[in-house]
XYZ file of C-alpha atoms in Angstrom:
328
model
C -44.814 -20.379 25.810
C -45.544 -22.301 22.607
C -43.004 -24.633 21.038
C -42.653 -22.294 18.052
C -42.030 -19.273 20.255
C -39.457 -21.229 22.237
C -37.564 -22.156 19.085
C -37.645 -18.586 17.824
C -36.106 -17.230 21.010
C -33.643 -19.998 21.849
C -32.200 -20.944 18.480
C -29.100 -18.790 17.872
C -28.705 -16.945 14.614
C -26.387 -18.527 12.074
C -22.998 -16.777 12.331
C -22.020 -14.759 9.286
C -19.033 -17.013 8.597
C -21.398 -19.942 8.125
C -23.830 -20.621 5.325
C -27.024 -18.638 5.849
C -30.471 -20.313 5.823
C -31.769 -20.502 2.267
C -28.455 -19.383 0.787
C -27.376 -21.270 -2.329
C -24.019 -23.014 -2.162
C -22.708 -21.017 -5.106
C -23.688 -17.718 -3.487
C -22.054 -18.807 -0.226
C -18.772 -19.704 -1.923
C -18.799 -16.453 -3.881
C -19.355 -14.463 -0.687
C -16.495 -16.273 1.025
C -14.125 -15.756 -1.909
C -14.857 -12.013 -1.918
C -14.275 -11.827 1.832
C -10.921 -13.597 1.669
C -9.899 -11.387 -1.252
C -10.827 -8.288 0.765
C -8.515 -9.460 3.571
C -5.540 -9.271 1.195
C -6.172 -5.548 0.516
C -6.237 -5.866 -3.303
C -5.947 -2.109 -3.906
C -2.630 -2.085 -2.075
C -1.493 -5.087 -4.129
C -2.409 -3.271 -7.344
C -0.282 -0.294 -6.363
C 2.674 -2.524 -5.488
C 2.445 -4.363 -8.805
C 2.542 -1.008 -10.613
C 6.168 -0.716 -9.496
C 7.202 -4.351 -9.961
C 7.021 -5.070 -13.689
C 8.412 -1.656 -14.770
C 11.390 -2.184 -12.463
C 12.050 -5.612 -13.998
C 11.908 -4.135 -17.514
C 14.226 -1.296 -16.500
C 16.696 -3.689 -14.887
C 16.676 -5.974 -17.937
C 16.688 -3.034 -20.398
C 13.967 -4.965 -22.199
C 11.492 -7.769 -21.527
C 12.575 -10.044 -18.666
C 12.354 -13.830 -18.665
C 8.680 -14.860 -18.737
C 8.973 -17.384 -15.891
C 10.789 -14.876 -13.688
C 8.261 -12.195 -14.578
C 5.285 -14.386 -13.678
C 6.876 -15.709 -10.496
C 7.853 -12.240 -9.303
C 4.446 -10.707 -9.884
C 2.433 -13.659 -8.584
C 4.746 -14.324 -5.643
C 4.951 -10.625 -4.860
C 1.172 -10.272 -4.933
C 0.840 -13.252 -2.592
C 3.429 -11.813 -0.209
C 1.605 -8.472 -0.134
C -1.682 -10.297 0.337
C -0.265 -12.294 3.236
C 0.942 -9.112 4.927
C -2.487 -7.556 4.394
C -4.233 -10.531 6.010
C -1.963 -10.416 9.071
C -2.526 -6.658 9.298
C -6.303 -7.178 9.307
C -5.898 -9.876 11.960
C -3.859 -7.749 14.370
C -5.794 -4.528 13.708
C -9.291 -5.970 13.956
C -9.897 -4.195 17.280
C -9.207 -0.750 15.825
C -10.903 -1.584 12.530
C -14.099 -2.079 14.524
C -14.222 1.573 15.646
C -13.148 3.205 12.367
C -15.776 4.063 9.770
C -13.275 3.458 6.973
C -12.602 -0.125 8.061
C -15.714 -1.248 9.951
C -16.884 -3.430 7.050
C -13.739 -5.526 6.826
C -14.455 -9.288 6.993
C -12.958 -9.821 10.452
C -15.066 -6.998 11.870
C -18.341 -8.137 10.336
C -17.705 -11.766 11.298
C -17.693 -12.936 7.690
C -14.364 -14.667 8.412
C -13.167 -15.902 11.797
C -9.791 -14.739 13.194
C -8.429 -18.308 13.180
C -9.392 -18.809 9.536
C -7.754 -15.507 8.604
C -4.582 -16.445 10.453
C -4.336 -19.763 8.626
C -5.006 -18.013 5.303
C -2.262 -15.476 5.995
C 0.289 -18.182 6.775
C -0.622 -20.196 3.679
C -0.281 -17.151 1.422
C 3.023 -16.182 3.029
C 4.614 -19.622 2.698
C 3.413 -20.031 -0.873
C 4.692 -16.569 -1.829
C 8.231 -17.381 -0.679
C 8.103 -20.759 -2.439
C 6.953 -19.173 -5.717
C 9.602 -16.435 -5.572
C 12.377 -18.909 -4.772
C 11.331 -21.485 -7.378
C 10.740 -18.939 -10.150
C 13.653 -16.580 -9.500
C 16.347 -16.960 -6.851
C 17.008 -17.111 -3.114
C 17.722 -13.367 -2.789
C 14.324 -12.505 -4.248
C 12.585 -14.926 -1.886
C 14.481 -13.489 1.108
C 13.423 -9.971 0.133
C 9.815 -11.170 -0.149
C 10.009 -12.524 3.391
C 11.560 -9.255 4.579
C 8.688 -7.292 3.020
C 6.122 -9.343 4.955
C 8.044 -8.937 8.217
C 8.487 -5.179 7.753
C 4.751 -4.664 7.257
C 3.499 -7.043 9.910
C 6.124 -6.678 12.639
C 7.753 -3.255 12.172
C 4.667 -1.330 11.036
C 1.603 -3.159 12.390
C 2.894 -4.495 15.718
C 5.590 -1.973 16.702
C 5.145 1.444 15.100
C 1.526 1.998 14.097
C 0.086 2.591 17.565
C 3.131 4.305 19.066
C 4.523 7.072 16.867
C 3.529 9.651 14.265
C 6.468 8.368 12.226
C 4.711 5.016 11.819
C 3.991 5.415 8.120
C 7.497 6.722 7.388
C 9.465 3.728 8.621
C 6.648 1.242 8.269
C 6.442 2.315 4.644
C 9.671 0.410 3.989
C 7.481 -2.611 3.262
C 5.935 -0.770 0.333
C 9.406 -0.050 -1.049
C 10.436 -3.694 -1.149
C 8.768 -4.648 -4.474
C 11.355 -2.690 -6.469
C 14.193 -4.524 -4.711
C 12.386 -7.827 -5.241
C 11.900 -7.018 -8.929
C 15.528 -5.976 -9.421
C 16.850 -9.046 -7.627
C 14.593 -11.283 -9.732
C 16.344 -10.001 -12.867
C 19.891 -9.400 -11.643
C 20.198 -11.657 -8.569
C 21.770 -8.673 -6.824
C 20.883 -5.138 -5.683
C 22.433 -2.207 -7.571
C 22.317 1.574 -7.160
C 19.359 2.206 -9.508
C 17.280 -0.203 -7.404
C 18.248 1.707 -4.249
C 17.174 4.979 -5.883
C 13.817 3.439 -6.810
C 13.505 2.187 -3.231
C 14.149 5.703 -1.910
C 11.622 7.231 -4.304
C 8.844 5.094 -2.834
C 10.165 5.584 0.706
C 9.965 9.369 0.330
C 6.670 9.182 -1.579
C 4.802 7.219 1.093
C 4.316 10.067 3.641
C 2.927 12.639 1.155
C 0.738 9.853 -0.217
C -0.697 8.657 3.090
C -0.701 11.739 5.328
C -3.355 13.544 3.247
C -5.558 10.458 3.686
C -4.990 10.595 7.441
C -6.160 14.227 7.376
C -9.420 13.122 5.792
C -9.952 10.329 8.329
C -8.463 12.040 11.371
C -11.553 11.351 13.508
C -11.287 7.642 12.720
C -7.684 7.511 13.894
C -8.531 9.510 17.001
C -11.259 6.996 17.928
C -8.851 4.124 17.396
C -6.098 5.933 19.323
C -3.669 5.651 16.416
C -1.196 8.574 16.250
C -1.298 9.159 12.499
C 0.157 12.598 11.822
C -3.073 13.820 10.210
C -4.962 12.978 13.395
C -2.625 14.547 15.963
C -1.234 17.619 14.179
C -2.748 20.754 12.689
C -3.496 20.777 8.977
C -0.790 23.350 8.256
C 1.807 21.170 9.995
C 0.782 18.057 8.090
C 0.594 19.874 4.749
C 4.043 21.414 5.320
C 5.448 17.921 5.765
C 3.643 16.810 2.604
C 5.340 19.615 0.667
C 8.797 18.728 2.026
C 8.427 15.045 1.201
C 6.946 15.779 -2.238
C 10.008 17.873 -3.119
C 12.318 15.161 -1.760
C 10.495 12.468 -3.755
C 10.790 14.345 -7.040
C 14.437 15.287 -6.399
C 15.236 11.635 -5.689
C 13.436 10.524 -8.870
C 15.772 12.734 -10.914
C 18.908 11.019 -9.571
C 18.584 8.341 -12.235
C 19.443 10.967 -14.870
C 22.977 11.953 -13.715
C 23.605 8.312 -12.774
C 23.330 7.560 -16.486
C 20.409 5.137 -16.274
C 17.416 7.224 -17.373
C 16.515 8.220 -20.929
C 14.330 10.899 -22.439
C 10.953 9.259 -21.691
C 11.612 8.786 -17.982
C 13.143 12.257 -17.696
C 10.176 14.021 -19.270
C 7.638 12.026 -17.245
C 9.554 12.522 -13.988
C 9.778 16.292 -14.514
C 6.185 16.797 -15.673
C 4.410 14.529 -13.192
C 6.771 15.550 -10.388
C 6.097 19.222 -11.014
C 2.367 18.538 -10.876
C 2.742 16.597 -7.608
C 4.712 19.422 -5.993
C 2.278 22.079 -7.233
C -0.756 20.316 -5.778
C 1.089 19.767 -2.492
C 1.730 23.508 -2.260
C -1.952 24.213 -2.960
C -2.875 21.903 -0.058
C -0.456 23.758 2.226
C -1.824 27.137 1.173
C -5.346 25.908 1.879
C -4.308 24.717 5.345
C -2.395 27.940 6.114
C -5.449 30.051 5.260
C -7.626 28.092 7.695
C -10.257 27.097 5.194
C -13.119 24.868 6.292
C -12.415 21.249 7.196
C -14.557 20.118 4.275
C -12.555 22.217 1.817
C -9.239 21.086 3.307
C -10.255 17.423 3.209
C -11.233 17.800 -0.438
C -7.775 19.190 -1.254
C -6.120 16.490 0.855
C -7.903 13.724 -1.050
C -6.935 15.388 -4.317
C -3.275 15.109 -3.308
C -3.829 11.524 -2.159
C -5.270 10.462 -5.522
C -2.716 12.527 -7.432
C 0.125 10.821 -5.560
C -1.093 7.472 -6.891
C -1.272 8.871 -10.404
C 2.207 10.365 -10.032
C 3.792 7.072 -9.011
C 1.925 5.202 -11.741
C 3.067 7.630 -14.455
C 6.636 7.610 -13.154
C 6.896 3.826 -13.373
C 5.146 3.695 -16.732
C 7.856 6.081 -17.940
C 10.435 3.789 -16.347
C 9.030 0.799 -18.264
C 8.914 2.573 -21.638
C 12.335 4.181 -21.268
C 14.527 1.172 -22.223
C 12.701 0.801 -25.553
C 13.237 4.432 -26.607
C 16.859 5.303 -27.270
C 19.768 5.339 -24.835
C 20.194 6.915 -21.388
C 20.679 10.673 -21.628
C 24.026 10.658 -19.844
C 25.069 7.082 -20.576
């Protein structure tokens, strides 16, 4: 065997987490930055931030303190990012067998597990420090609780064991409204609890349609998401029930004397739309339409649920600037 042939067969390939042969330093750093960002699940962070600032405005009945606003949003984003990194770390075995997640950085080898773990801890510690320094101790404690709920309760305890995983594990996604309220008021009041319950009830009809679409993925990973273990008509019936409960809960702010005309109109209009589309999904499932058709309807409800929550909290943010509460 020639020397060249020997080198070609014995020299190991450069691991993906290292700089590739011929790769410019700038390109390498850019690739790494994108990989670390992907670990934080930025789309989830975006959705959480949609609820944070509007809640602060609603609690303040106007623009909150700039420092508190920046600290809450930055610290909250870092806390959510930390939870996302730990989730990717602990779920990397199942991510490997799911088409939806097989390109995550820990699966492809772009980032090593140890590096991800260190990154998650750094983000988590910094998030609590930012929340505490920029707001108050209660806000920081709630930020820590949000991380623990997502990583421990959902990822480590519930996700692989029960079809109710997303229901109770979804508590982590409800925490930003409590964090936002505490950042303004340094306490938790009834309107904040109602906002918490809205997101708690919204999470199942938001996520279960997605689990219908990716049921085969969850089956391969042996994760008992409801959409993977139950018939479409059963899942869609639950989506309808939770959609009604979400909208009913959103209307509680009106008789409580906190909501004005903008929030009321948005809650009724967008809520009605959410419920209507949920019923269409259930009708599709009950009539045993093709899987392709059902998945298309399921994804429509999934995307609509995001739009519903976004509109609801936009209405919440505008409401304090337009008149007084209806029943105040």
